[in-house]
Every structure is written in structure tokens, then in C-alpha cells.
Short mmCIF file of C-alpha atoms and ligand atoms in Angstrom, two decimals:
data_model
loop_
_atom_site.label_atom_id
_atom_site.label_comp_id
_atom_site.label_asym_id
_atom_site.label_seq_id
_atom_site.Cartn_x
_atom_site.Cartn_y
_atom_site.Cartn_z
CA MET A 1 35.02 35.42 -14.79
CA GLN A 2 31.17 34.65 -14.09
CA LYS A 3 30.36 31.79 -11.68
CA ILE A 4 29.17 28.71 -13.77
CA THR A 5 26.28 26.62 -12.03
CA ALA A 6 24.92 23.21 -13.32
CA ALA A 7 21.48 23.82 -14.58
CA ILE A 8 19.26 20.70 -15.31
CA THR A 9 18.09 21.62 -18.90
CA ALA A 10 16.10 18.19 -19.75
CA VAL A 11 14.72 15.21 -18.14
CA GLY A 12 14.09 11.79 -19.67
CA GLY A 13 12.73 8.60 -17.81
CA TYR A 14 11.38 5.00 -18.60
CA VAL A 15 9.13 2.58 -16.72
CA PRO A 16 8.59 -0.92 -17.97
CA GLU A 17 4.96 -2.01 -19.23
CA TYR A 18 4.26 -4.60 -16.80
CA LYS A 19 2.35 -3.47 -13.49
CA LEU A 20 2.83 -5.75 -10.72
CA THR A 21 -0.35 -4.92 -8.55
CA ASN A 22 -1.14 -5.02 -4.85
CA ALA A 23 -3.82 -7.76 -5.91
CA GLU A 24 -1.45 -9.86 -7.66
CA LEU A 25 1.00 -9.83 -4.62
CA GLU A 26 -1.78 -10.97 -2.50
CA LYS A 27 -1.77 -14.22 -4.54
CA MET A 28 2.11 -14.37 -4.02
CA VAL A 29 2.67 -13.71 -0.21
CA ASP A 30 0.68 -13.36 3.11
CA THR A 31 -0.09 -9.61 2.53
CA THR A 32 -3.07 -7.72 1.51
CA ASP A 33 -3.67 -4.36 -0.79
CA GLU A 34 -5.05 -2.72 2.56
CA TRP A 35 -1.85 -3.34 4.52
CA ILE A 36 0.31 -2.42 1.72
CA ARG A 37 -1.54 0.69 0.85
CA THR A 38 -1.83 2.04 4.72
CA ARG A 39 1.79 1.05 5.53
CA THR A 40 3.36 2.27 2.37
CA GLY A 41 0.98 4.21 -0.21
CA ILE A 42 2.07 1.82 -3.08
CA GLU A 43 -0.78 0.24 -5.26
CA GLU A 44 1.38 -0.97 -8.01
CA ARG A 45 4.83 -1.17 -9.45
CA ARG A 46 6.79 -1.72 -12.80
CA ILE A 47 8.59 -4.76 -13.29
CA LEU A 48 10.79 -5.33 -16.28
CA LYS A 49 9.91 -8.55 -17.70
CA GLY A 50 11.61 -10.60 -20.05
CA GLU A 51 14.72 -12.57 -20.97
CA GLY A 52 17.92 -10.79 -21.35
CA LEU A 53 16.72 -7.34 -20.11
CA ALA A 54 18.71 -5.39 -17.86
CA THR A 55 19.15 -1.92 -16.24
CA SER A 56 20.55 -0.78 -19.09
CA ASP A 57 17.41 -1.27 -21.32
CA MET A 58 15.61 1.11 -18.94
CA VAL A 59 18.70 3.68 -19.16
CA VAL A 60 18.98 3.72 -22.90
CA PRO A 61 15.31 4.86 -23.63
CA ALA A 62 15.53 7.35 -20.69
CA VAL A 63 18.53 9.13 -22.05
CA GLU A 64 17.41 8.89 -25.85
CA GLU A 65 14.34 10.79 -24.64
CA LEU A 66 16.23 13.61 -22.96
CA CYS A 67 18.45 13.89 -25.94
CA ARG A 68 15.47 14.05 -28.11
CA LYS A 69 13.61 16.55 -25.96
CA ARG A 70 16.94 19.06 -25.47
CA GLY A 71 17.31 18.26 -29.30
CA ILE A 72 21.18 17.17 -28.99
CA GLN A 73 22.94 14.12 -30.29
CA PRO A 74 24.49 11.71 -28.04
CA GLU A 75 27.91 12.42 -29.60
CA GLU A 76 27.48 15.67 -27.62
CA ILE A 77 27.33 14.35 -24.26
CA ASP A 78 30.77 14.35 -22.29
CA CYS A 79 30.01 12.52 -19.16
CA LEU A 80 27.27 9.96 -18.10
CA ILE A 81 26.88 8.77 -14.86
CA VAL A 82 24.69 5.86 -13.84
CA ALA A 83 23.49 5.82 -10.27
CA THR A 84 22.42 2.28 -9.48
CA VAL A 85 22.76 -1.07 -7.06
CA THR A 86 21.71 -3.21 -10.02
CA PRO A 87 24.16 -2.79 -12.77
CA ASP A 88 24.06 -5.00 -15.51
CA MET A 89 27.23 -6.79 -14.70
CA VAL A 90 29.81 -6.22 -11.77
CA PHE A 91 32.11 -4.62 -14.71
CA PRO A 92 32.02 -3.15 -17.08
CA ALA A 93 30.01 -0.51 -15.70
CA THR A 94 26.31 0.02 -16.91
CA ALA A 95 27.43 3.61 -18.36
CA ASN A 96 29.86 2.36 -20.46
CA LEU A 97 27.15 -0.06 -21.93
CA VAL A 98 24.89 2.66 -22.45
CA CYS A 99 27.16 5.06 -24.12
CA GLU A 100 28.06 2.30 -26.69
CA ARG A 101 24.41 1.67 -27.24
CA ILE A 102 23.31 4.96 -27.82
CA GLY A 103 26.33 6.19 -29.77
CA ALA A 104 27.81 8.82 -26.99
CA LYS A 105 31.06 8.19 -28.63
CA ASN A 106 32.63 10.94 -27.06
CA ALA A 107 31.44 10.30 -23.55
CA TRP A 108 33.23 8.81 -20.60
CA GLY A 109 31.27 7.49 -17.49
CA PHE A 110 30.81 5.46 -14.81
CA ASP A 111 28.55 3.77 -12.27
CA LEU A 112 27.83 5.10 -8.80
CA SER A 113 26.80 3.06 -5.88
CA ALA A 114 24.75 4.86 -3.20
CA ALA A 115 21.40 3.20 -3.11
CA CYS A 116 18.36 5.36 -2.79
CA SER A 117 20.48 8.40 -2.60
CA GLY A 118 22.47 7.57 -5.50
CA PHE A 119 20.76 10.15 -7.76
CA LEU A 120 21.47 13.00 -4.95
CA TYR A 121 25.04 11.55 -4.87
CA GLY A 122 25.30 11.69 -8.90
CA LEU A 123 23.79 15.19 -9.20
CA SER A 124 26.30 16.85 -6.69
CA THR A 125 29.22 14.82 -8.55
CA GLY A 126 28.15 15.60 -12.21
CA SER A 127 27.30 19.52 -10.90
CA MET A 128 30.97 19.90 -9.77
CA PHE A 129 32.21 18.57 -13.58
CA ILE A 130 29.86 21.49 -14.87
CA GLU A 131 31.18 23.97 -12.65
CA SER A 132 34.74 23.22 -13.15
CA GLY A 133 34.34 24.50 -16.61
CA ARG A 134 35.62 21.12 -17.87
CA TYR A 135 32.54 19.87 -19.31
CA LYS A 136 29.35 21.03 -21.22
CA LYS A 137 26.91 18.32 -21.01
CA VAL A 138 26.95 15.63 -17.96
CA VAL A 139 23.95 12.92 -18.02
CA VAL A 140 23.08 11.94 -14.51
CA VAL A 141 20.91 8.82 -14.24
CA GLY A 142 19.17 6.93 -11.46
CA ALA A 143 18.18 3.34 -12.63
CA ASP A 144 17.41 0.25 -10.92
CA LYS A 145 16.00 -3.04 -11.80
CA MET A 146 15.22 -3.92 -8.00
CA SER A 147 13.12 -7.15 -9.42
CA ALA A 148 16.61 -8.61 -10.35
CA ILE A 149 17.32 -8.84 -6.60
CA ILE A 150 14.15 -9.25 -4.96
CA ASP A 151 12.79 -12.38 -3.15
CA TYR A 152 9.30 -12.76 -4.21
CA ALA A 153 8.65 -14.84 -1.40
CA ASP A 154 9.71 -12.33 1.15
CA ARG A 155 6.52 -9.83 1.79
CA ALA A 156 8.64 -7.38 4.07
CA THR A 157 10.49 -6.50 0.68
CA CYS A 158 8.69 -7.49 -2.43
CA ILE A 159 5.85 -5.19 -1.75
CA ILE A 160 8.11 -2.47 -1.77
CA PHE A 161 10.33 -2.30 -4.76
CA GLY A 162 10.21 -1.94 -8.34
CA ASP A 163 11.84 -0.92 -11.50
CA GLY A 164 12.63 2.11 -13.59
CA ALA A 165 15.14 4.88 -14.77
CA GLY A 166 15.43 8.79 -15.12
CA ALA A 167 18.03 10.76 -16.28
CA VAL A 168 18.72 14.59 -16.41
CA LEU A 169 21.01 16.60 -18.43
CA LEU A 170 23.21 19.07 -16.71
CA GLU A 171 24.54 22.22 -18.75
CA PRO A 172 26.64 25.12 -17.46
CA ASP A 173 24.61 28.65 -16.61
CA THR A 174 25.66 31.69 -15.90
CA GLU A 175 22.54 33.43 -14.41
CA GLY A 176 22.43 31.28 -11.19
CA TYR A 177 19.82 28.61 -12.41
CA GLY A 178 20.70 24.96 -11.45
CA ILE A 179 22.20 23.05 -8.60
CA GLN A 180 22.60 25.48 -5.50
CA ASP A 181 23.80 23.56 -2.61
CA CYS A 182 24.24 19.59 -1.70
CA PHE A 183 24.18 18.22 1.88
CA LEU A 184 25.18 14.56 1.41
CA LYS A 185 25.81 12.08 4.31
CA SER A 186 26.60 8.46 4.70
CA ASP A 187 26.99 5.94 7.60
CA GLY A 188 28.25 2.51 7.26
CA SER A 189 27.07 1.26 10.64
CA GLY A 190 23.82 1.23 8.94
CA ALA A 191 24.77 -1.54 6.64
CA PRO A 192 23.52 -4.53 8.67
CA TYR A 193 20.00 -3.05 8.43
CA LEU A 194 19.80 -2.81 4.63
CA HIS A 195 22.13 -4.70 2.39
CA MET A 196 22.81 -7.59 -0.31
CA LYS A 197 24.77 -10.31 1.35
CA ALA A 198 26.46 -12.00 -1.46
CA GLY A 199 27.80 -11.51 -4.99
CA GLY A 200 30.37 -9.12 -3.77
CA SER A 201 34.08 -9.91 -2.77
CA LEU A 202 32.96 -10.84 0.69
CA HIS A 203 30.67 -13.88 -0.72
CA PRO A 204 31.40 -14.53 -4.05
CA ALA A 205 28.19 -16.81 -5.64
CA THR A 206 28.24 -20.24 -4.56
CA ILE A 207 25.77 -22.93 -4.39
CA ALA A 208 25.33 -22.26 -0.73
CA THR A 209 24.89 -18.39 -1.51
CA VAL A 210 22.22 -19.13 -4.14
CA THR A 211 20.73 -21.95 -1.64
CA ASN A 212 20.62 -19.27 1.12
CA HIS A 213 19.03 -16.61 -0.47
CA MET A 214 21.76 -14.13 0.14
CA HIS A 215 21.66 -12.65 -3.86
CA TYR A 216 18.55 -10.77 -2.60
CA ALA A 217 18.30 -7.45 -0.68
CA TYR A 218 17.99 -7.77 2.73
CA GLN A 219 16.17 -5.09 4.94
CA GLU A 220 15.32 -4.58 8.58
CA GLY A 221 12.26 -2.55 7.65
CA LYS A 222 11.39 -1.00 11.15
CA THR A 223 15.19 0.09 11.81
CA VAL A 224 15.71 1.63 8.26
CA PHE A 225 11.98 3.43 8.49
CA LYS A 226 13.07 5.10 12.12
CA PHE A 227 16.74 6.57 10.63
CA ALA A 228 14.79 7.54 7.40
CA VAL A 229 11.97 9.30 8.90
CA THR A 230 14.40 11.10 11.17
CA GLU A 231 17.38 11.94 8.51
CA MET A 232 15.46 12.43 5.30
CA ALA A 233 13.49 15.06 7.10
CA ASP A 234 16.48 16.81 8.72
CA ALA A 235 18.69 16.88 5.64
CA ALA A 236 15.45 18.62 3.76
CA TYR A 237 15.10 20.97 6.61
CA GLN A 238 18.83 21.66 6.68
CA ILE A 239 19.27 22.87 3.18
CA MET A 240 15.98 24.78 3.27
CA THR A 241 17.26 26.94 6.27
CA ARG A 242 21.03 26.84 5.61
CA ASN A 243 19.94 28.70 2.19
CA ASN A 244 17.81 31.22 4.19
CA LEU A 245 14.78 29.93 2.53
CA SER A 246 11.20 29.30 4.13
CA ASP A 247 8.48 27.07 3.57
CA GLN A 248 7.09 29.79 1.47
CA ASP A 249 10.14 29.96 -0.77
CA ILE A 250 9.94 26.49 -1.54
CA ALA A 251 7.98 25.44 -4.87
CA TRP A 252 8.53 21.69 -4.56
CA LEU A 253 10.04 18.72 -2.39
CA VAL A 254 10.99 15.94 -4.57
CA PRO A 255 11.40 13.24 -1.75
CA HIS A 256 12.84 9.51 -2.51
CA GLN A 257 9.71 7.22 -2.80
CA ALA A 258 10.29 4.77 -0.35
CA ASN A 259 7.28 4.90 1.86
CA LYS A 260 4.62 7.88 1.92
CA ARG A 261 4.73 8.00 5.81
CA ILE A 262 8.46 9.09 5.36
CA ILE A 263 7.44 11.38 2.61
CA ASP A 264 4.76 13.12 4.81
CA ALA A 265 7.14 13.50 7.99
CA THR A 266 9.53 15.14 5.64
CA ALA A 267 7.12 17.73 4.18
CA ASP A 268 6.01 18.43 7.55
CA ARG A 269 9.05 19.05 8.96
CA MET A 270 9.78 21.70 6.18
CA GLY A 271 6.11 23.06 6.81
CA LEU A 272 5.12 22.34 3.11
CA PRO A 273 1.32 21.19 2.16
CA ALA A 274 0.85 18.10 0.04
CA GLU A 275 0.21 20.36 -2.92
CA LYS A 276 4.20 21.02 -3.05
CA VAL A 277 4.98 17.21 -2.65
CA MET A 278 5.95 15.33 -5.79
CA ILE A 279 4.34 11.74 -5.32
CA ASN A 280 4.17 8.85 -7.51
CA ILE A 281 4.98 6.22 -5.18
CA GLN A 282 1.50 4.70 -5.54
CA ARG A 283 2.36 3.85 -9.32
CA TYR A 284 5.85 2.99 -9.47
CA GLY A 285 6.75 1.72 -5.68
CA ASN A 286 10.51 2.69 -4.63
CA THR A 287 12.96 2.36 -7.44
CA THR A 288 15.72 2.88 -5.57
CA ALA A 289 17.84 5.24 -7.36
CA GLY A 290 15.08 5.84 -10.01
CA THR A 291 12.57 7.82 -7.74
CA ILE A 292 13.88 11.24 -7.70
CA PRO A 293 14.54 11.65 -11.50
CA LEU A 294 10.99 9.58 -12.17
CA CYS A 295 9.18 12.39 -10.13
CA LEU A 296 10.85 15.18 -12.01
CA TRP A 297 10.03 13.36 -15.04
CA ASP A 298 6.18 13.06 -14.10
CA TYR A 299 6.07 16.67 -12.78
CA GLU A 300 8.07 18.38 -15.59
CA GLN A 301 5.37 20.26 -16.93
CA LYS A 302 4.34 21.67 -13.35
CA LEU A 303 7.68 23.08 -12.86
CA LYS A 304 8.65 26.85 -13.77
CA LYS A 305 11.71 28.71 -14.12
CA GLY A 306 12.83 29.94 -11.07
CA ASP A 307 11.19 27.44 -8.63
CA ASN A 308 13.28 26.51 -5.76
CA ILE A 309 12.78 22.76 -5.16
CA VAL A 310 14.41 20.52 -2.62
CA LEU A 311 15.23 16.60 -3.57
CA ALA A 312 15.80 14.71 -0.61
CA ALA A 313 16.50 10.92 -0.26
CA PHE A 314 17.70 8.40 2.53
CA GLY A 315 18.74 4.74 1.30
CA GLY A 316 20.95 1.77 2.13
CA GLY A 317 24.57 2.47 3.60
CA PHE A 318 23.05 4.24 5.35
CA THR A 319 23.40 7.27 2.66
CA TRP A 320 20.99 10.41 2.65
CA GLY A 321 20.96 13.89 2.01
CA SER A 322 19.25 16.65 0.11
CA VAL A 323 20.07 18.89 -2.98
CA LEU A 324 18.46 22.62 -3.40
CA VAL A 325 17.87 23.31 -7.44
CA LYS A 326 16.82 26.61 -8.98
CA TRP A 327 14.73 25.13 -11.84
CA ALA A 328 16.05 26.70 -15.10
CA TYR A 329 13.19 26.61 -17.60
CA ASP A 330 9.42 26.70 -18.37
CA PRO A 331 7.20 24.10 -19.36
CA LYS A 332 7.10 23.29 -22.97
O1 LIG B 401 14.35 2.96 0.06
C1 LIG B 401 15.45 2.61 0.82
C2 LIG B 401 15.01 2.78 2.33
N1 LIG B 401 14.21 1.92 2.68
C3 LIG B 401 12.73 2.59 3.55
O2 LIG B 401 13.18 3.81 3.72
C4 LIG B 401 11.84 1.68 3.85
C5 LIG B 401 11.76 2.05 5.33
N2 LIG B 401 10.68 1.16 6.17
C6 LIG B 401 9.42 0.95 5.70
O3 LIG B 401 9.12 1.54 4.58
C7 LIG B 401 8.65 0.08 6.34
O4 LIG B 401 9.24 -0.42 7.70
C8 LIG B 401 7.80 -1.10 5.94
C9 LIG B 401 6.89 -0.76 4.82
C10 LIG B 401 9.13 -1.95 5.24
C11 LIG B 401 7.21 -2.27 6.83
O5 LIG B 401 6.31 -1.31 7.59
P1 LIG B 401 6.10 -1.39 9.06
O6 LIG B 401 5.03 -0.43 9.48
O7 LIG B 401 7.60 -0.88 9.64
O8 LIG B 401 6.03 -2.78 9.25
P2 LIG B 401 6.97 -3.79 10.40
O9 LIG B 401 8.11 -4.26 9.68
O10 LIG B 401 7.09 -3.28 11.77
O11 LIG B 401 5.71 -4.66 10.67
C12 LIG B 401 4.39 -4.79 11.41
C13 LIG B 401 3.83 -6.24 10.95
C14 LIG B 401 4.61 -7.12 11.34
O12 LIG B 401 3.65 -8.43 11.91
P3 LIG B 401 3.76 -8.36 13.59
O13 LIG B 401 4.83 -8.76 13.98
O14 LIG B 401 3.16 -6.97 14.16
O15 LIG B 401 2.67 -9.53 13.91
C15 LIG B 401 4.90 -7.90 10.35
O16 LIG B 401 5.23 -9.08 10.17
O17 LIG B 401 3.57 -6.10 9.77
C16 LIG B 401 3.84 -7.52 9.28
N3 LIG B 401 4.11 -7.48 7.96
C17 LIG B 401 3.19 -7.45 6.67
N4 LIG B 401 2.05 -7.87 6.99
C18 LIG B 401 1.48 -8.03 5.84
C19 LIG B 401 5.60 -7.13 7.36
N5 LIG B 401 5.15 -7.09 5.90
C20 LIG B 401 3.98 -7.27 5.65
C21 LIG B 401 3.37 -7.38 4.53
N6 LIG B 401 2.17 -7.84 4.44
N7 LIG B 401 3.71 -7.16 3.15
#
């Protein structure tokens, strides 16, 4: 029997219209455009404004675009995985809500919580469903409405995060294209440095949790930075070398967009020049699970069939890892 690999056959994305610029943040908290640019590389981020809008409102257009581009109907989707830390509700899963809204009547699905590494965890999970031979069309989404859990009075976090959604379609391939290898890690001892204190079963919502700002993302940036800069770079390097690839063999690094300095350290560790690194942090900031698929969405026209690309992430949990992909199609 021929070996089945999970090829990425289409990419979709969505970012909200509203741009929250550094200049605007200067009016909200004690910060400067110069500080934000030099410490993070971010110039603006997108915010999903409006009553009643949630993560699913970004996932729906991203998946619909992906179906249009691939020329498939939503009924053909077998499974839809949404990696997110900002689901519409604790339950049901955002994946269920999205399937209903797009008419993916034959799909099952679930949400996956691995913060900024969520898309890589989802890609690894989805690829196994394809490789098993059981499913033919699996959609993996990374999406977050970070503005729902950001305290816009906290300058340490509000300057970093933004909203957005990206999605890929996985289909079986017998010529060796697609997901080649996954290197995924987690370490719960990192939880104190990046988490949301309330809203789960530990601290259900009360007046006190709201008053004490416990429903916002909490980050000790310096500590997270130290781990991220080492582990993300190491994960990217490991997957390259354990697949006997050199920097010359890698067409693109697709790094999680948390901080330009972490991205640069990862590229340096792999020996890659800036021209091989996908970057859109300046326009979108850190969209958590959304960053990697949004990079693929932005750079899709530059990707060629056969390109070796390394995806790498680090995030809350701690979670981190890398995925090696052999790109399956030429620009259209
Ligand atoms: O995506 C999930 C994983 N997350 C990450 O990978 C994020 C990792 N962390 C980071 O990217 C960085 O730590 C930050 C961008 C969050 C912060 O940058 P930093 O260079 O680590 O700054 P810092 O926290 O060490 O703060 C340096 C100084 C402090 O002032 P003092 O104590 O030196 O006087 C902060 O109070 O900068 C101050 N500061 C700010 N100043 C202006 C902190 N935030 C701001 C701000 N504007 N927004």
C-alpha cells in the first residue's frame, strides 16, 4: 500500500478591518511607538470590533475562502479542528458553531487549546487523521480574538496582541508532499508565567474575579521571552537537522509572530537569511493560534511545489514545537 501523507492543499484567512496602531496605544497606556517597534517589531494589530462578534466570526470567512479557493463544498469537509484560547463559549466548541454556520453538515470537529502552539498541535493531529486513511478532508484552523481577554490598561500585554484567523485544508497525497515531521513539546511548569487566572473551573466568574482583573491574559514577558527564544529556535533547528536538511534545503521559516527578536534568533539558529523568513508581525501583532496560518495566507503566492518549510511556535503552557512541511502546490 502506498504511504499517505497529509498535504496542505489550500489556505484561507481573515483579519478584521479595524487597525489599532501604536499611535493609538500611546493615548491609552504609558508607551511609545518607538518602544513597541524596537522591542517587538509591531506597528499595528487588527481588532474585531462590534457587539456580538466572536472568534467564529473570523473562522467562518477564513474557511469559506479556503473552500472557494480549492473548489470544494463545505459538505465535503470530514473534520474541522479549531485551535484557540478564545472560543466563542466554554462549550459547545467553536468548531461545532462554525460547521453549522458554513453548512459543513458531514463534519465532526473540536477545539484544541495549546495557546500560540495551537495551530502546530492541530496540524499534527489533523495530519494523523489523513495518514490513517480514514478521512479525506480535514480543516485545521488557528484563530483568536485576543482583544476579548486583553486588559487595555496593561501596557505589558495590550501592545502585543491582535485578532485574526487562518485555516488550511489537509488532503491525502501519495507523492510525499505535505506534513513530513512534527516535533511538539509541553511543560506545565511554565503555566505561572502566561495564563488567564479566572473563567475556568478553578476560579469561576464572580464579581471578585472581574474586579480583580482575573479574566485577562497575564504574562511575565521577560521570563516567557527567555524560554521562547531558546526553545522555539531549538525546535526549528532540531526538525531541520533530524531530517538531514541544511539551511540551503529550507525555502521558508514560518515562525510564530510574538516578537521580532524571537523570530530573528530562530532564523539565526537555523542559519537562514531574512529573505527566507515569513514576517507579518508589523501588521497583525500576535494573534496567538492565528499567526502561522496567517503567514501562510499572506505568503501563499511565493510558495512553490516541493519547498521545504519549517513552522515553529512557542506559547502559553508552556507549549512549543516545529513542523516540517513539503509544500504541495505552485502559486495560482
Ligand atoms: O506568544 C506567546 C508567547 N509570548 C511571547 O513570546 C512574548 C515574550 N515576551 C516578549 O516579547 C517581551 O518580554 C515583551 C515585548 C512582552 C516585553 O519586552 P522586554 O524587552 O522583555 O521588556 P521588559 O518586560 O523587560 O521591560 C523593560 C522595561 C521595563 O521598565 P524598567 O523596569 O526597565 O524601568 C518595563 O516596565 O520596559 C517597560 N515596559 C514598557 N515601556 C514602554 C514594559 N512594557 C512597556 C511598554 N511601553 N508597552
